[in-house]
């Protein structure tokens, strides 16, 4: 029983070793250079490539700032993965490093160790040739060449400074256009206001009395309205003729305002007869006779004509005709 168990364990170990060996044989690693010969200070790339199954995981070496004392690592690039076109279960992972050297000579880049599940793989060694700049000592030493003079034409200057030309031209064109517009635009003709001569107050009053007579209000039993309009015409005439307030004033207040105004007693009597009769009709509901209504209008006309403002004499040749 124990022998069988030991034999089983040994067989399992042998199979495991064989599988690791087969798997390791399926993984291949190589190293190569982009350029095997460079000049001092130039750069080239070091490629470490691993051909492996798609599910395999490998560990590339972590390089520092130098590979050997004469070869420096400039940068470490990201790994690049490429699948096998004939077998998608296999792929190639490439890790690249940018390297340089500042010492002339031939240098051997040692092999690198790459860790896999089946063990450690070793890459091939490489040789990098670093050459100096060749100098021909048989030729004489020349001075450094002077800068080549290049002609700078007006068109070149115009391309560099076009805005210094365009902006002033636009400003000049704008000024000329504004001047032309101001000269050519139609000028507004002066408006001549013809002032109409003021109509004398007595003319207005006589016209209104004539219109009132034509309405025939008292003949149509509108006696009150007739005397209201008659009173308003006379009040407005007094206000314009003598510059006194008459509207919303009583008859007594109107006569108080006429004390300082020269009006004959006869005319004051006519005025009082008109206004008192109108007040009686408006406020006391007086009903005048037809003759009284007619007479009140005639008295109003006589009062306006008698108190109208005298007309100014016409002037001829600079002297007044009296």
Tab-separated table of C-alpha atoms in Angstrom:
chain	number	residue	atom	x	y	z
A	1	UNK	CA	0.000	0.000	0.000
A	2	UNK	CA	2.791	2.395	0.944
A	3	UNK	CA	4.814	1.456	-2.140
A	4	UNK	CA	1.894	2.244	-4.405
A	5	UNK	CA	1.412	5.640	-2.796
A	6	UNK	CA	5.094	6.497	-3.185
A	7	UNK	CA	5.042	5.399	-6.808
A	8	UNK	CA	2.014	7.640	-7.417
A	9	UNK	CA	3.774	10.634	-5.883
A	10	UNK	CA	6.923	10.032	-7.952
A	11	UNK	CA	4.902	9.745	-11.161
A	12	UNK	CA	3.088	12.991	-10.405
A	13	UNK	CA	6.383	14.802	-9.830
A	14	UNK	CA	7.816	13.432	-13.076
A	15	UNK	CA	4.740	14.581	-15.033
A	16	UNK	CA	4.909	18.026	-13.431
A	17	UNK	CA	8.562	18.395	-14.331
A	18	UNK	CA	7.894	17.261	-17.862
A	19	UNK	CA	4.998	19.749	-18.226
A	20	UNK	CA	7.214	22.589	-16.945
A	21	UNK	CA	9.913	21.531	-19.358
A	22	UNK	CA	7.523	21.371	-22.309
A	23	UNK	CA	6.033	24.722	-21.329
A	24	UNK	CA	9.475	26.266	-20.976
A	25	UNK	CA	10.393	24.927	-24.409
A	26	UNK	CA	7.346	26.737	-25.837
A	27	UNK	CA	8.652	30.090	-24.488
A	28	UNK	CA	11.524	31.729	-26.362
A	29	UNK	CA	13.344	34.961	-25.500
A	30	UNK	CA	15.658	37.076	-27.632
A	31	UNK	CA	17.390	40.456	-27.552
A	32	UNK	CA	18.258	42.753	-30.441
A	33	UNK	CA	19.279	46.342	-31.154
A	34	UNK	CA	17.690	48.859	-33.475
A	35	UNK	CA	21.208	49.917	-34.535
A	36	UNK	CA	24.317	48.030	-33.693
A	37	UNK	CA	26.625	50.922	-34.553
A	38	UNK	CA	26.069	54.472	-33.317
A	39	UNK	CA	28.069	57.632	-32.864
A	40	UNK	CA	28.929	59.106	-29.498
A	41	UNK	CA	25.813	60.644	-27.947
A	42	UNK	CA	23.419	59.065	-30.437
A	43	UNK	CA	20.587	56.870	-29.212
A	44	UNK	CA	19.314	53.459	-30.201
A	45	UNK	CA	16.750	51.018	-28.870
A	46	UNK	CA	17.240	47.704	-27.117
A	47	UNK	CA	14.414	45.198	-27.685
A	48	UNK	CA	13.706	42.214	-25.391
A	49	UNK	CA	11.106	39.939	-26.992
A	50	UNK	CA	9.395	36.868	-25.543
A	51	UNK	CA	7.413	34.415	-27.708
A	52	UNK	CA	4.960	32.704	-25.343
A	53	UNK	CA	1.491	31.184	-24.994
A	54	UNK	CA	-1.285	33.727	-24.630
A	55	UNK	CA	-2.013	32.751	-21.001
A	56	UNK	CA	1.610	32.805	-19.899
A	57	UNK	CA	2.968	35.651	-17.738
A	58	UNK	CA	6.606	36.780	-17.887
A	59	UNK	CA	8.654	39.295	-15.907
A	60	UNK	CA	11.076	41.509	-17.804
A	61	UNK	CA	14.205	42.732	-16.044
A	62	UNK	CA	13.974	46.063	-14.266
A	63	UNK	CA	16.859	48.102	-15.606
A	64	UNK	CA	18.214	51.136	-13.759
A	65	UNK	CA	20.041	54.057	-15.329
A	66	UNK	CA	22.832	51.916	-16.792
A	67	UNK	CA	23.230	48.503	-18.392
A	68	UNK	CA	26.986	48.488	-18.040
A	69	UNK	CA	29.240	51.340	-17.002
A	70	UNK	CA	29.548	52.743	-20.570
A	71	UNK	CA	25.931	52.300	-21.701
A	72	UNK	CA	23.202	54.437	-20.141
A	73	UNK	CA	19.442	53.854	-20.177
A	74	UNK	CA	17.630	56.985	-21.390
A	75	UNK	CA	14.031	55.747	-21.033
A	76	UNK	CA	11.959	52.605	-20.577
A	77	UNK	CA	9.018	52.253	-22.965
A	78	UNK	CA	5.724	50.416	-22.512
A	79	UNK	CA	5.592	46.726	-23.554
A	80	UNK	CA	4.094	45.974	-26.980
A	81	UNK	CA	2.014	42.810	-27.542
A	82	UNK	CA	1.576	41.149	-30.967
A	83	UNK	CA	-0.490	37.984	-31.573
A	84	UNK	CA	0.762	35.223	-33.860
A	85	UNK	CA	-1.244	35.329	-37.106
A	86	UNK	CA	-1.045	31.553	-37.558
A	87	UNK	CA	-1.787	30.649	-33.936
A	88	UNK	CA	-3.805	33.077	-31.815
A	89	UNK	CA	-2.919	31.051	-28.735
A	90	UNK	CA	0.639	32.423	-29.017
A	91	UNK	CA	1.855	35.978	-28.841
A	92	UNK	CA	5.014	38.056	-28.663
A	93	UNK	CA	5.636	40.627	-25.938
A	94	UNK	CA	8.377	43.173	-26.637
A	95	UNK	CA	9.904	45.470	-24.044
A	96	UNK	CA	12.024	48.307	-25.473
A	97	UNK	CA	14.647	50.519	-23.818
A	98	UNK	CA	16.255	53.662	-25.259
A	99	UNK	CA	20.006	53.574	-24.636
A	100	UNK	CA	23.036	55.745	-25.454
A	101	UNK	CA	26.781	55.958	-24.864
A	102	UNK	CA	29.299	58.802	-24.645
A	103	UNK	CA	32.455	56.713	-24.859
A	104	UNK	CA	33.788	55.288	-28.092
A	105	UNK	CA	34.441	51.541	-28.172
A	106	UNK	CA	32.917	48.116	-28.634
A	107	UNK	CA	30.718	46.990	-25.759
A	108	UNK	CA	29.079	43.643	-25.026
A	109	UNK	CA	25.548	43.802	-23.687
A	110	UNK	CA	25.119	40.751	-21.470
A	111	UNK	CA	22.161	38.416	-21.609
A	112	UNK	CA	19.089	39.276	-19.563
A	113	UNK	CA	17.080	36.980	-17.269
A	114	UNK	CA	13.340	36.812	-17.889
A	115	UNK	CA	11.183	35.069	-15.287
A	116	UNK	CA	8.410	32.689	-16.409
A	117	UNK	CA	6.201	30.069	-14.741
A	118	UNK	CA	8.438	27.334	-16.176
A	119	UNK	CA	11.677	28.925	-15.007
A	120	UNK	CA	14.133	31.657	-15.964
A	121	UNK	CA	14.932	32.302	-19.624
A	122	UNK	CA	18.174	33.866	-20.822
A	123	UNK	CA	18.454	36.155	-23.841
A	124	UNK	CA	21.362	36.255	-26.241
A	125	UNK	CA	24.235	38.691	-25.785
A	126	UNK	CA	24.654	41.725	-28.047
A	127	UNK	CA	27.520	43.866	-29.278
A	128	UNK	CA	27.212	47.662	-29.560
A	129	UNK	CA	29.807	49.634	-31.555
A	130	UNK	CA	30.163	53.304	-30.485
A	131	UNK	CA	32.164	55.396	-32.934
A	132	UNK	CA	33.690	58.835	-32.622
A	133	UNK	CA	33.139	61.637	-35.102
A	134	UNK	CA	35.676	61.242	-37.858
A	135	UNK	CA	37.921	64.296	-38.308
A	136	UNK	CA	40.048	64.766	-41.410
A	137	UNK	CA	43.313	66.136	-39.954
A	138	UNK	CA	44.855	66.623	-43.398
A	139	UNK	CA	42.605	69.606	-44.158
A	140	UNK	CA	43.087	73.098	-42.793
A	141	UNK	CA	40.877	74.524	-40.088
A	142	UNK	CA	38.237	76.971	-41.374
A	143	UNK	CA	36.497	79.802	-39.538
A	144	UNK	CA	32.858	79.451	-38.657
A	145	UNK	CA	30.706	80.582	-41.551
A	146	UNK	CA	28.997	83.912	-41.135
A	147	UNK	CA	25.183	84.098	-41.243
A	148	UNK	CA	23.820	84.142	-44.742
A	149	UNK	CA	22.266	87.515	-45.575
A	150	UNK	CA	18.702	87.251	-46.794
A	151	UNK	CA	17.058	90.094	-48.701
A	152	UNK	CA	14.052	91.643	-46.937
A	153	UNK	CA	11.786	93.233	-49.548
A	154	UNK	CA	8.896	95.648	-49.147
A	155	UNK	CA	6.445	92.805	-49.756
A	156	UNK	CA	8.003	90.889	-46.873
A	157	UNK	CA	7.623	93.923	-44.618
A	158	UNK	CA	4.040	94.384	-45.815
A	159	UNK	CA	3.177	90.794	-44.915
A	160	UNK	CA	4.538	91.316	-41.398
A	161	UNK	CA	3.040	94.775	-40.828
A	162	UNK	CA	-0.107	94.837	-43.011
A	163	UNK	CA	-2.283	96.156	-40.185
A	164	UNK	CA	-0.209	99.376	-39.979
A	165	UNK	CA	-1.238	100.040	-43.583
A	166	UNK	CA	-4.819	98.775	-43.598
A	167	UNK	CA	-6.015	100.489	-40.404
A	168	UNK	CA	-4.939	104.049	-41.398
A	169	UNK	CA	-6.457	103.536	-44.864
A	170	UNK	CA	-9.737	102.461	-43.318
A	171	UNK	CA	-9.701	105.495	-41.019
A	172	UNK	CA	-9.019	107.852	-43.952
A	173	UNK	CA	-11.783	106.225	-46.021
A	174	UNK	CA	-14.197	106.580	-43.107
A	175	UNK	CA	-13.377	110.288	-42.680
A	176	UNK	CA	-13.752	110.958	-46.421
A	177	UNK	CA	-17.070	109.121	-46.511
A	178	UNK	CA	-18.342	111.085	-43.511
A	179	UNK	CA	-17.344	114.418	-45.094
A	180	UNK	CA	-18.999	113.444	-48.394
A	181	UNK	CA	-22.179	112.422	-46.595
A	182	UNK	CA	-22.350	115.657	-44.620
A	183	UNK	CA	-21.920	117.703	-47.791
A	184	UNK	CA	-24.341	115.725	-49.967
A	185	UNK	CA	-27.126	115.088	-47.513
A	186	UNK	CA	-30.239	117.204	-48.100
A	187	UNK	CA	-30.258	120.231	-45.893
A	188	UNK	CA	-33.352	120.808	-43.874
A	189	UNK	CA	-35.123	123.933	-45.000
A	190	UNK	CA	-35.907	126.387	-42.217
A	191	UNK	CA	-39.483	126.174	-41.117
A	192	UNK	CA	-41.142	129.539	-41.412
A	193	UNK	CA	-43.893	129.820	-38.917
A	194	UNK	CA	-46.516	132.264	-40.037
A	195	UNK	CA	-48.226	133.605	-37.007
A	196	UNK	CA	-51.857	134.278	-37.574
A	197	UNK	CA	-53.022	137.621	-36.299
A	198	UNK	CA	-54.935	137.308	-33.079
A	199	UNK	CA	-58.679	137.700	-33.496
A	200	UNK	CA	-59.925	140.606	-31.393
A	201	UNK	CA	-62.176	139.595	-28.480
A	202	UNK	CA	-65.139	141.653	-29.768
A	203	UNK	CA	-65.046	139.821	-33.127
A	204	UNK	CA	-65.161	136.458	-31.369
A	205	UNK	CA	-68.010	137.616	-29.107
A	206	UNK	CA	-70.083	139.037	-31.986
A	207	UNK	CA	-69.674	135.797	-33.990
A	208	UNK	CA	-70.761	133.720	-30.974
A	209	UNK	CA	-73.795	135.976	-30.402
A	210	UNK	CA	-74.737	135.605	-34.044
A	211	UNK	CA	-74.518	131.792	-33.735
A	212	UNK	CA	-76.620	131.905	-30.556
A	213	UNK	CA	-79.303	133.926	-32.334
A	214	UNK	CA	-79.369	131.365	-35.150
A	215	UNK	CA	-79.987	128.483	-32.713
A	216	UNK	CA	-83.369	129.956	-31.664
A	217	UNK	CA	-83.186	128.325	-28.247
A	218	UNK	CA	-85.783	130.428	-26.414
A	219	UNK	CA	-88.188	129.957	-29.320
A	220	UNK	CA	-87.873	126.189	-28.668
A	221	UNK	CA	-88.724	126.565	-24.977
A	222	UNK	CA	-85.022	126.337	-24.001
A	223	UNK	CA	-84.974	129.697	-22.285
A	224	UNK	CA	-82.567	128.652	-19.513
A	225	UNK	CA	-79.989	127.244	-21.919
A	226	UNK	CA	-80.339	130.407	-24.007
A	227	UNK	CA	-79.473	132.726	-21.114
A	228	UNK	CA	-76.663	130.396	-19.877
A	229	UNK	CA	-74.902	130.583	-23.240
A	230	UNK	CA	-75.561	134.342	-23.506
A	231	UNK	CA	-74.026	134.905	-20.054
A	232	UNK	CA	-70.985	132.727	-20.865
A	233	UNK	CA	-70.310	134.690	-24.083
A	234	UNK	CA	-70.365	138.035	-22.246
A	235	UNK	CA	-68.198	136.650	-19.372
A	236	UNK	CA	-65.586	135.328	-21.795
A	237	UNK	CA	-65.572	138.660	-23.644
A	238	UNK	CA	-64.975	140.586	-20.409
A	239	UNK	CA	-62.137	138.217	-19.426
A	240	UNK	CA	-60.322	138.648	-22.754
A	241	UNK	CA	-61.095	142.379	-23.172
A	242	UNK	CA	-60.271	143.576	-19.651
A	243	UNK	CA	-58.115	140.682	-18.301
A	244	UNK	CA	-60.320	139.975	-15.273
A	245	UNK	CA	-61.583	136.669	-13.924
A	246	UNK	CA	-65.270	136.135	-14.705
A	247	UNK	CA	-65.846	132.386	-14.818
A	248	UNK	CA	-67.164	130.929	-11.575
A	249	UNK	CA	-67.708	134.482	-10.324
A	250	UNK	CA	-71.022	136.023	-9.258
A	251	UNK	CA	-72.395	139.124	-10.934
A	252	UNK	CA	-71.449	141.268	-7.928
A	253	UNK	CA	-67.876	139.908	-7.971
A	254	UNK	CA	-67.590	140.729	-11.673
A	255	UNK	CA	-68.702	144.340	-11.104
A	256	UNK	CA	-66.266	144.586	-8.199
A	257	UNK	CA	-63.476	143.715	-10.634
A	258	UNK	CA	-64.668	146.401	-13.072
A	259	UNK	CA	-64.386	149.258	-10.566
A	260	UNK	CA	-60.912	150.273	-11.738
A	261	UNK	CA	-61.803	149.877	-15.412
A	262	UNK	CA	-63.132	152.824	-17.365
A	263	UNK	CA	-66.610	151.855	-18.580
A	264	UNK	CA	-69.441	154.320	-18.953
A	265	UNK	CA	-72.397	154.032	-16.640
A	266	UNK	CA	-74.612	153.373	-19.635
A	267	UNK	CA	-72.555	150.364	-20.659
A	268	UNK	CA	-72.361	149.118	-17.072
A	269	UNK	CA	-76.167	149.333	-16.965
A	270	UNK	CA	-76.446	147.254	-20.138
A	271	UNK	CA	-74.055	144.663	-18.744
A	272	UNK	CA	-75.928	144.484	-15.446
A	273	UNK	CA	-79.266	144.021	-17.209
A	274	UNK	CA	-77.877	141.058	-19.209
A	275	UNK	CA	-76.208	139.275	-16.277
A	276	UNK	CA	-78.999	139.870	-13.707
A	277	UNK	CA	-81.671	138.534	-16.060
A	278	UNK	CA	-79.530	135.491	-16.792
A	279	UNK	CA	-79.085	134.860	-13.031
A	280	UNK	CA	-82.839	135.101	-12.471
A	281	UNK	CA	-83.506	132.572	-15.214
A	282	UNK	CA	-80.791	130.178	-14.031
A	283	UNK	CA	-81.361	130.313	-10.290
A	284	UNK	CA	-84.854	131.781	-9.704
A	285	UNK	CA	-86.531	130.010	-12.596
A	286	UNK	CA	-87.653	133.359	-14.026
A	287	UNK	CA	-89.540	133.151	-17.299
A	288	UNK	CA	-88.883	136.317	-19.322
A	289	UNK	CA	-91.194	137.486	-22.014
A	290	UNK	CA	-90.192	136.842	-25.647
A	291	UNK	CA	-89.450	140.528	-26.048
A	292	UNK	CA	-87.116	140.418	-23.018
A	293	UNK	CA	-85.224	137.440	-24.462
A	294	UNK	CA	-84.781	139.208	-27.752
A	295	UNK	CA	-83.860	142.476	-26.077
A	296	UNK	CA	-81.174	140.792	-23.904
A	297	UNK	CA	-79.355	139.583	-27.032
A	298	UNK	CA	-79.565	143.005	-28.690
A	299	UNK	CA	-78.229	144.714	-25.552
A	300	UNK	CA	-75.330	142.246	-25.485
A	301	UNK	CA	-74.425	143.130	-29.073
A	302	UNK	CA	-74.613	146.856	-28.303
A	303	UNK	CA	-72.403	146.388	-25.206
A	304	UNK	CA	-69.705	144.536	-27.163
A	305	UNK	CA	-69.665	147.080	-29.964
A	306	UNK	CA	-69.571	149.994	-27.522
A	307	UNK	CA	-66.713	148.572	-25.422
A	308	UNK	CA	-64.556	147.008	-28.129
A	309	UNK	CA	-60.854	147.844	-28.179
A	310	UNK	CA	-60.040	150.675	-30.585
A	311	UNK	CA	-58.158	149.593	-33.700
A	312	UNK	CA	-54.578	150.854	-34.125
A	313	UNK	CA	-54.199	153.394	-36.951
A	314	UNK	CA	-52.315	152.168	-40.037
A	315	UNK	CA	-48.712	153.379	-40.438
A	316	UNK	CA	-47.619	154.771	-43.804
A	317	UNK	CA	-44.163	156.059	-44.595
A	318	UNK	CA	-43.166	155.887	-40.959
A	319	UNK	CA	-45.819	158.405	-39.794
A	320	UNK	CA	-49.308	157.859	-38.479
A	321	UNK	CA	-52.335	159.265	-40.249
A	322	UNK	CA	-54.459	160.913	-37.608
